[in-house]
PDB file of C-alpha atoms in Angstrom:
ATOM      1  CA  MET A 116      -0.024  -0.053   0.008  1.00 59.00           C
ATOM      2  CA  LYS A 117       1.143   3.509  -1.055  1.00 67.00           C
ATOM      3  CA  ALA A 118       2.082   5.603   1.785  1.00 68.00           C
ATOM      4  CA  PRO A 119       0.006   8.764   2.279  1.00 64.00           C
ATOM      5  CA  HIS A 120       1.918  12.140   1.823  1.00 69.00           C
ATOM      6  CA  PRO A 121       3.180  13.513   5.082  1.00 73.00           C
ATOM      7  CA  ASP A 122       1.441  17.136   4.238  1.00 78.00           C
ATOM      8  CA  ILE A 123      -2.169  15.414   3.829  1.00 78.00           C
ATOM      9  CA  GLU A 124      -1.866  13.586   7.428  1.00 83.00           C
ATOM     10  CA  ALA A 125      -0.736  16.982   8.959  1.00 87.00           C
ATOM     11  CA  ARG A 126      -3.502  18.660   7.535  1.00 90.00           C
ATOM     12  CA  ALA A 127      -5.965  16.086   8.588  1.00 90.00           C
ATOM     13  CA  ILE A 128      -4.721  16.333  12.316  1.00 90.00           C
ATOM     14  CA  ASP A 129      -4.538  20.428  11.979  1.00 93.00           C
ATOM     15  CA  ALA A 130      -8.345  19.652  11.150  1.00 94.00           C
ATOM     16  CA  ILE A 131      -9.160  17.380  14.112  1.00 94.00           C
ATOM     17  CA  ARG A 132      -7.361  19.941  16.514  1.00 94.00           C
ATOM     18  CA  LYS A 133      -9.390  22.981  14.786  1.00 96.00           C
ATOM     19  CA  ALA A 134     -12.765  20.814  14.492  1.00 97.00           C
ATOM     20  CA  ASP A 135     -15.988  22.324  15.637  1.00 98.00           C
ATOM     21  CA  HIS A 136     -17.534  18.904  15.528  1.00 98.00           C
ATOM     22  CA  PHE A 137     -17.354  15.734  13.745  1.00 98.00           C
ATOM     23  CA  THR A 138     -19.474  13.324  11.909  1.00 98.00           C
ATOM     24  CA  ALA A 139     -19.982   9.660  11.061  1.00 98.00           C
ATOM     25  CA  SER A 140     -21.994   8.960   7.842  1.00 97.00           C
ATOM     26  CA  ILE A 141     -22.850   5.953   6.061  1.00 97.00           C
ATOM     27  CA  PHE A 142     -24.583   5.368   2.586  1.00 95.00           C
ATOM     28  CA  LEU A 143     -27.475   3.546   3.098  1.00 91.00           C
ATOM     29  CA  GLY A 144     -28.734   2.904  -0.701  1.00 88.00           C
ATOM     30  CA  ARG A 145     -30.582   4.955  -3.112  1.00 90.00           C
ATOM     31  CA  GLY A 146     -29.651   8.201  -2.096  1.00 90.00           C
ATOM     32  CA  LYS A 147     -30.445   7.436   1.937  1.00 93.00           C
ATOM     33  CA  HIS A 148     -27.400   8.115   4.247  1.00 94.00           C
ATOM     34  CA  ARG A 149     -27.717   8.371   8.068  1.00 95.00           C
ATOM     35  CA  VAL A 150     -25.265  11.384   9.591  1.00 96.00           C
ATOM     36  CA  VAL A 151     -24.779  11.168  13.455  1.00 98.00           C
ATOM     37  CA  THR A 152     -22.777  14.499  15.083  1.00 98.00           C
ATOM     38  CA  ALA A 153     -20.352  14.030  17.375  1.00 98.00           C
ATOM     39  CA  PRO A 154     -18.362  16.829  19.724  1.00 98.00           C
ATOM     40  CA  THR A 155     -14.606  14.448  19.624  1.00 97.00           C
ATOM     41  CA  VAL A 156     -13.068  12.014  17.168  1.00 95.00           C
ATOM     42  CA  TRP A 157     -13.706   9.422  19.769  1.00 95.00           C
ATOM     43  CA  ALA A 158     -17.099   9.879  19.860  1.00 97.00           C
ATOM     44  CA  ALA A 159     -17.608  10.126  16.030  1.00 98.00           C
ATOM     45  CA  VAL A 160     -15.164   6.707  15.992  1.00 96.00           C
ATOM     46  CA  ARG A 161     -17.745   5.142  18.494  1.00 96.00           C
ATOM     47  CA  ALA A 162     -21.368   6.450  16.503  1.00 97.00           C
ATOM     48  CA  ALA A 163     -19.431   5.258  13.445  1.00 96.00           C
ATOM     49  CA  ARG A 164     -19.259   1.553  14.821  1.00 95.00           C
ATOM     50  CA  ILE A 165     -23.051   1.717  15.584  1.00 96.00           C
ATOM     51  CA  ILE A 166     -24.379   2.794  12.656  1.00 96.00           C
ATOM     52  CA  GLU A 167     -22.387   0.460  10.490  1.00 95.00           C
ATOM     53  CA  THR A 168     -24.528  -2.297  12.391  1.00 94.00           C
ATOM     54  CA  ASP A 169     -27.776  -1.050  10.647  1.00 90.00           C
ATOM     55  CA  PRO A 170     -29.148  -3.589   8.410  1.00 91.00           C
ATOM     56  CA  GLN A 171     -29.692  -1.137   5.473  1.00 89.00           C
ATOM     57  CA  ALA A 172     -25.600  -0.748   5.827  1.00 89.00           C
ATOM     58  CA  PHE A 173     -24.950  -4.117   4.745  1.00 88.00           C
ATOM     59  CA  THR A 174     -21.062  -4.461   5.119  1.00 90.00           C
ATOM     60  CA  ARG A 175     -20.605  -0.576   4.165  1.00 92.00           C
ATOM     61  CA  ARG A 176     -18.264   1.206   6.143  1.00 94.00           C
ATOM     62  CA  ALA A 177     -18.871   4.555   7.976  1.00 96.00           C
ATOM     63  CA  ILE A 178     -17.128   7.520   7.169  1.00 97.00           C
ATOM     64  CA  ILE A 179     -15.919  10.283  10.012  1.00 97.00           C
ATOM     65  CA  TYR A 180     -15.217  13.874   8.692  1.00 98.00           C
ATOM     66  CA  ALA A 181     -13.737  16.807  11.560  1.00 97.00           C
ATOM     67  CA  ILE A 182     -16.093  19.843  10.376  1.00 98.00           C
ATOM     68  CA  ALA A 183     -14.499  23.264  11.123  1.00 97.00           C
ATOM     69  CA  SER A 184     -16.426  26.108  12.113  1.00 96.00           C
ATOM     70  CA  ASP A 185     -16.471  27.751   8.593  1.00 97.00           C
ATOM     71  CA  GLY A 186     -18.273  24.298   7.458  1.00 96.00           C
ATOM     72  CA  ILE A 187     -15.023  23.053   5.461  1.00 96.00           C
ATOM     73  CA  ALA A 188     -15.015  18.705   5.937  1.00 96.00           C
ATOM     74  CA  THR A 189     -12.062  17.198   6.293  1.00 95.00           C
ATOM     75  CA  MET A 190     -12.323  13.269   5.876  1.00 95.00           C
ATOM     76  CA  ILE A 191     -10.338  11.320   8.566  1.00 94.00           C
ATOM     77  CA  THR A 192      -9.077   7.928   7.611  1.00 91.00           C
ATOM     78  CA  ALA A 193      -9.055   4.866   9.009  1.00 89.00           C
ATOM     79  CA  GLU A 194      -5.371   4.160   8.941  1.00 89.00           C
ATOM     80  CA  LEU A 195      -5.250   8.125  10.435  1.00 90.00           C
ATOM     81  CA  ILE A 196      -7.757   6.803  13.397  1.00 91.00           C
ATOM     82  CA  GLN A 197      -5.671   3.641  13.728  1.00 90.00           C
ATOM     83  CA  LYS A 198      -2.681   6.087  14.185  1.00 87.00           C
ATOM     84  CA  LEU A 199      -4.305   8.120  16.938  1.00 87.00           C
ATOM     85  CA  THR A 200      -5.436   5.051  18.529  1.00 88.00           C
ATOM     86  CA  ALA A 201      -2.143   3.668  18.435  1.00 87.00           C
ATOM     87  CA  LEU A 202      -0.355   6.862  19.885  1.00 84.00           C
ATOM     88  CA  VAL A 203      -3.234   6.831  22.816  1.00 82.00           C
ATOM     89  CA  LEU A 204      -2.781   3.337  24.007  1.00 84.00           C
ATOM     90  CA  LYS A 205       1.004   3.597  24.060  1.00 81.00           C
ATOM     91  CA  THR A 206       0.353   7.128  25.924  1.00 78.00           C
ATOM     92  CA  GLU A 207      -1.884   5.267  28.609  1.00 75.00           C
ATOM     93  CA  SER A 208       0.474   2.287  28.978  1.00 73.00           C
ATOM     94  CA  VAL A 209       3.233   5.161  30.346  1.00 68.00           C
ATOM     95  CA  THR A 210       1.035   6.617  32.536  1.00 60.00           C
ATOM     96  CA  PRO A 211       1.101   5.720  36.178  1.00 59.00           C
TER      97      PRO A 211
END
């Protein structure tokens, strides 16, 4: 798999820091979507896992966006979420 350009990842991290809120959305077919708004990226990840269990979603994955106060949306990739999760787990294991 091709490694993402570091500038793209840096912009996504900056978008997470500056986000007004986050959304998790999933396509349910024929113009139907389900969108959940969340205050943090972790709440959006949890919401994504919940909406993925919708029977209409079949095997589709939810997409998470960081929404800035001016309305600009930045997609947060699954790879970036995995890196952030690993970083949090690493930090928690070091903290007494």
